[in-house]
XYZ file of C-alpha atoms in Angstrom:
346
model
C 12.502 19.677 14.570
C 16.140 19.828 13.847
C 17.135 21.956 10.206
C 20.025 21.652 8.504
C 21.102 23.967 5.490
C 22.023 23.091 1.777
C 24.258 26.237 0.684
C 23.106 27.489 -2.770
C 25.366 26.104 -5.647
C 25.118 30.026 -7.145
C 28.075 31.287 -4.997
C 32.051 30.818 -5.757
C 33.872 28.054 -4.051
C 35.492 30.532 -2.398
C 32.939 31.165 -0.154
C 32.076 27.373 -0.019
C 35.743 26.874 1.170
C 35.516 29.559 4.119
C 32.129 28.613 5.144
C 33.466 25.160 5.539
C 36.751 25.057 6.933
C 35.304 27.689 9.469
C 32.633 24.799 10.205
C 34.469 21.637 10.402
C 37.560 22.832 12.639
C 39.125 20.321 15.158
C 37.253 21.987 18.159
C 33.800 21.987 16.460
C 33.935 18.538 15.215
C 33.079 16.471 18.414
C 29.430 15.713 18.340
C 28.274 17.662 21.287
C 29.419 21.170 20.406
C 27.897 20.204 16.515
C 24.178 20.019 18.222
C 24.988 23.086 20.243
C 25.668 24.715 16.653
C 22.666 23.111 15.151
C 20.203 24.046 17.323
C 21.218 27.333 18.956
C 22.966 29.233 16.102
C 21.867 27.491 12.518
C 24.463 28.565 9.896
C 22.394 29.981 6.637
C 24.107 31.193 4.017
C 22.965 33.347 1.910
C 20.330 32.274 -0.691
C 20.433 29.274 0.826
C 17.637 26.055 0.712
C 16.089 25.079 3.683
C 15.370 21.269 4.246
C 12.744 20.223 7.319
C 13.746 16.897 8.408
C 11.164 14.580 10.177
C 13.771 13.651 13.182
C 17.089 15.026 14.075
C 20.070 14.521 12.760
C 21.801 11.553 12.999
C 25.621 11.482 13.169
C 28.280 9.017 11.743
C 31.827 9.551 12.902
C 31.063 12.749 13.760
C 29.282 13.550 10.314
C 25.974 14.314 9.852
C 23.540 12.464 7.487
C 20.568 12.876 5.631
C 17.919 10.230 5.968
C 17.109 8.786 2.400
C 13.095 10.117 1.773
C 11.392 6.599 1.102
C 7.573 5.646 0.919
C 7.598 6.060 4.691
C 9.264 9.445 4.806
C 8.066 11.640 2.457
C 7.296 15.543 2.273
C 3.874 16.646 3.522
C 2.914 17.749 0.558
C 3.409 14.712 -0.926
C 2.038 12.831 1.735
C -0.958 14.920 1.553
C -1.590 14.230 -2.295
C -1.416 11.039 -1.248
C -4.208 10.589 1.444
C -6.133 13.178 -0.546
C -6.108 9.962 -3.688
C -7.272 7.429 -1.696
C -9.922 8.804 -0.150
C -11.304 9.632 -3.552
C -10.106 5.741 -4.858
C -12.030 4.264 -1.651
C -15.150 5.973 -2.496
C -15.949 4.164 -5.745
C -14.381 0.748 -4.221
C -18.380 -1.078 -4.637
C -19.046 -2.230 -8.142
C -22.354 -3.783 -9.315
C -23.090 -5.626 -12.658
C -26.039 -7.335 -14.093
C -25.869 -10.647 -15.672
C -28.798 -10.745 -18.925
C -30.746 -13.346 -16.797
C -32.952 -10.309 -14.710
C -31.423 -6.882 -15.507
C -34.841 -5.318 -14.186
C -33.739 -6.981 -10.504
C -30.205 -5.550 -10.838
C -31.786 -2.278 -11.849
C -33.679 -2.380 -8.404
C -30.790 -3.211 -6.183
C -28.850 -0.586 -7.404
C -31.419 1.378 -7.248
C -32.426 0.630 -3.515
C -28.760 0.862 -2.825
C -28.158 4.286 -4.383
C -25.653 3.147 -7.233
C -25.549 2.940 -10.645
C -25.427 -0.339 -12.408
C -21.557 -0.891 -13.886
C -21.000 -1.000 -17.932
C -20.444 -4.076 -19.255
C -20.564 -5.669 -22.646
C -22.508 -9.332 -22.763
C -22.340 -11.068 -26.568
C -23.273 -13.990 -27.833
C -21.427 -15.279 -31.052
C -23.077 -17.543 -34.130
C -22.391 -20.885 -32.536
C -23.570 -19.543 -29.222
C -20.269 -19.025 -27.573
C -20.790 -15.927 -24.724
C -18.506 -12.562 -24.611
C -17.796 -10.671 -21.575
C -16.114 -7.592 -21.280
C -15.853 -4.625 -18.359
C -16.387 -1.437 -20.384
C -14.927 0.201 -17.006
C -11.766 -0.516 -14.135
C -12.410 -2.746 -11.363
C -9.223 -3.006 -10.218
C -8.656 -2.785 -6.485
C -12.619 -2.697 -5.885
C -15.048 -4.927 -4.519
C -17.703 -6.361 -7.102
C -20.949 -8.157 -7.202
C -22.386 -9.995 -10.068
C -26.118 -10.047 -9.773
C -27.018 -13.269 -12.249
C -29.717 -15.781 -10.806
C -29.240 -19.103 -13.100
C -32.854 -19.780 -13.779
C -33.766 -21.249 -17.365
C -32.312 -20.959 -19.350
C -29.997 -22.416 -16.761
C -26.967 -23.689 -18.500
C -26.685 -20.220 -20.699
C -27.083 -18.080 -17.468
C -24.491 -20.210 -15.791
C -21.832 -20.468 -18.209
C -22.182 -16.401 -18.261
C -22.041 -16.574 -14.800
C -18.942 -18.098 -14.935
C -17.157 -15.789 -17.701
C -18.424 -12.841 -15.684
C -16.181 -13.640 -12.839
C -13.200 -14.751 -15.260
C -13.473 -11.199 -16.534
C -13.380 -9.765 -13.301
C -10.626 -12.004 -12.145
C -8.282 -10.784 -14.693
C -9.330 -7.177 -14.648
C -7.651 -7.332 -11.205
C -10.966 -7.359 -8.761
C -9.981 -7.431 -5.264
C -13.078 -9.589 -4.051
C -15.726 -10.695 -5.898
C -19.250 -11.746 -5.145
C -21.786 -13.875 -6.927
C -24.850 -12.704 -5.856
C -27.066 -15.966 -7.100
C -31.069 -15.347 -6.325
C -32.208 -18.499 -7.865
C -29.383 -21.323 -7.552
C -29.710 -23.834 -10.162
C -28.800 -27.331 -9.993
C -29.503 -27.253 -6.056
C -31.980 -29.538 -5.925
C -29.529 -32.223 -7.335
C -27.726 -31.873 -3.738
C -27.766 -35.667 -2.380
C -27.918 -39.041 -4.037
C -31.428 -40.712 -4.283
C -30.363 -43.497 -6.788
C -27.160 -45.336 -7.529
C -24.787 -43.321 -10.151
C -26.259 -40.233 -9.625
C -24.694 -37.125 -10.209
C -24.410 -34.488 -7.200
C -24.335 -31.634 -9.920
C -24.936 -28.882 -7.051
C -21.406 -29.729 -5.908
C -20.392 -29.313 -9.563
C -21.959 -25.953 -9.837
C -19.943 -24.888 -6.498
C -16.632 -25.901 -7.837
C -17.466 -24.221 -11.287
C -18.047 -20.921 -9.572
C -15.064 -21.158 -6.686
C -12.353 -22.188 -9.647
C -13.568 -19.191 -12.190
C -12.555 -16.937 -8.995
C -15.389 -16.056 -6.984
C -14.833 -14.907 -3.217
C -17.911 -15.162 -2.011
C -21.192 -16.312 -2.489
C -24.668 -14.809 -1.761
C -27.574 -16.990 -2.359
C -31.306 -17.157 -1.776
C -33.352 -19.742 0.251
C -31.175 -22.834 -1.520
C -33.084 -26.353 -1.588
C -31.523 -26.997 1.218
C -28.478 -25.962 4.360
C -25.916 -28.719 3.336
C -25.650 -27.258 -0.504
C -23.348 -24.293 1.741
C -21.159 -26.923 2.871
C -20.066 -27.618 -1.006
C -18.455 -24.634 -1.695
C -14.726 -23.676 -0.210
C -15.797 -20.039 -0.218
C -17.882 -18.309 2.461
C -21.408 -18.516 1.467
C -24.196 -15.949 2.835
C -27.513 -17.268 2.641
C -30.254 -15.260 2.938
C -33.737 -15.793 3.303
C -37.332 -14.554 1.851
C -39.168 -15.408 5.050
C -39.707 -11.913 6.213
C -40.942 -10.589 2.691
C -43.726 -13.481 2.539
C -44.654 -12.743 6.067
C -44.932 -8.826 5.697
C -47.079 -9.700 2.524
C -49.545 -12.420 4.947
C -49.724 -9.828 7.906
C -50.843 -7.148 5.229
C -54.293 -9.667 4.043
C -55.276 -9.094 7.860
C -55.859 -12.837 8.601
C -56.840 -13.495 12.126
C -54.138 -15.808 13.737
C -56.194 -18.562 14.866
C -57.953 -19.524 11.220
C -54.061 -19.884 9.961
C -52.803 -23.066 9.134
C -49.655 -23.896 7.845
C -49.324 -26.791 5.373
C -46.212 -28.401 4.309
C -46.402 -29.799 0.013
C -44.768 -32.886 1.352
C -43.215 -35.046 4.081
C -39.727 -33.592 3.255
C -40.921 -30.127 4.179
C -42.320 -30.564 7.335
C -39.445 -28.900 9.403
C -39.504 -25.605 6.754
C -42.866 -25.441 7.297
C -42.798 -25.803 10.992
C -40.421 -22.796 11.116
C -42.329 -20.665 8.956
C -45.351 -21.745 12.062
C -43.426 -20.587 14.337
C -43.194 -16.992 12.799
C -47.239 -16.645 12.248
C -48.378 -17.691 16.058
C -47.111 -20.890 16.377
C -49.914 -21.809 14.056
C -50.876 -25.625 13.654
C -49.889 -27.706 10.861
C -50.442 -29.874 8.370
C -48.927 -32.076 6.134
C -49.222 -33.302 2.274
C -48.676 -36.755 1.467
C -47.161 -36.881 -2.299
C -45.413 -38.843 -4.048
C -43.307 -38.803 -7.333
C -42.985 -41.020 -9.719
C -40.700 -39.492 -12.069
C -39.142 -35.833 -12.116
C -41.637 -33.212 -12.688
C -44.616 -35.569 -12.257
C -45.999 -35.902 -8.566
C -49.101 -37.272 -7.351
C -51.145 -36.224 -4.074
C -52.389 -38.895 -1.949
C -53.696 -37.831 1.300
C -53.813 -34.841 3.683
C -52.555 -34.905 7.162
C -54.442 -32.269 9.388
C -57.142 -30.291 10.084
C -57.659 -27.078 7.513
C -61.612 -27.076 7.022
C -62.565 -23.339 7.144
C -59.236 -21.975 7.839
C -57.024 -20.342 5.717
C -54.124 -22.547 4.658
C -50.891 -21.598 3.830
C -48.420 -23.613 1.966
C -44.838 -23.529 2.083
C -42.661 -24.909 -1.056
C -38.849 -24.507 -1.325
C -39.132 -24.158 -5.217
C -41.626 -24.491 -8.287
C -40.787 -25.596 -11.495
C -44.275 -26.885 -12.650
C -46.373 -25.813 -10.403
C -47.855 -28.886 -10.687
C -47.476 -30.104 -7.008
C -48.923 -27.017 -5.801
C -51.898 -26.952 -8.277
C -53.147 -30.367 -6.872
C -52.016 -29.764 -3.240
C -54.519 -26.705 -3.594
C -57.118 -28.342 -4.971
C -57.032 -31.515 -2.306
C -56.874 -28.255 0.631
C -60.344 -26.852 -0.940
C -61.611 -29.740 -0.886
C -61.330 -30.862 2.912
C -62.882 -27.393 3.325
C -60.289 -25.055 3.581
C -61.380 -21.251 2.862
C -58.561 -19.599 1.246
C -55.208 -21.102 0.101
C -52.173 -19.145 -0.348
C -48.573 -21.230 -2.114
C -45.513 -19.179 -1.024
C -42.029 -20.645 -2.295
C -38.790 -18.740 -2.295
C -40.180 -15.925 -5.019
C -43.336 -16.052 -5.441
C -46.671 -16.047 -3.572
C -49.907 -17.641 -5.495
C -53.442 -17.458 -4.017
C -56.309 -19.873 -5.360
């Protein structure tokens, strides 16, 4: 590394003029001779300040030029300080916040990850409007907002949207909406004329609010992932339910998986393959109106077996109760009803 010397300003002008006159003589202005002087015998005046340059001295018209220090070429002590601060910032890049929908779940997630829940203030005005303010900085952080849109669905959904907006306006790097229960997911298609597809509308609201990613659990149908214009991570609760059933130590020959309706056959068949390829049964159900269903017949044999009924979501649990009663009438020894978030034993 080449070096360059700067004379101390405390010396007299006579010393500077004599030094310069001896340095820049016609015989020493050539590039070759000047380079030899710099590398072999640098001129060091008394009380001079020595600056280490990150690259050899450049010359323009025979005169050495000193590179300007910018963000790319910094002194070593400054660069090391910047790196230390960057490492410290990266150590706190992950932020986890909870809404008011299920704070116990959020607290358990934070405990499992070894984090502390972020501080956020969520209030309701007298007219019911929601107010959200983050109590800590999220600038440049990866923020995860845990907020199921379970009942009351409208309140929790609006709270999630406002939380996303608050994080976006606080300059968060990435915002992930963690929605274990995705409300309005059942309205994912048109079964009659002049119906709305509310699942698509909610997906648009979450996207426009500023979310960069969505993490959902056991959506009503896989097609709901296509309603989002942002990446969606779809996780399943099947491993948890399978571990629970395995703890019951049920013989594989005594198991039968039951679908509560014809539309859930694919889900029940996938579940049966994971239970030693258990046989399948189907409940013939008629739905006359919303939250009103009538169980008609059973297709399959459940006599003397443990029936595991697999459904996607439970609202009023009317279908599950009627289906369990029908299975017991058909001779089932025991009935387990499994959905996304719960397991019932009848």
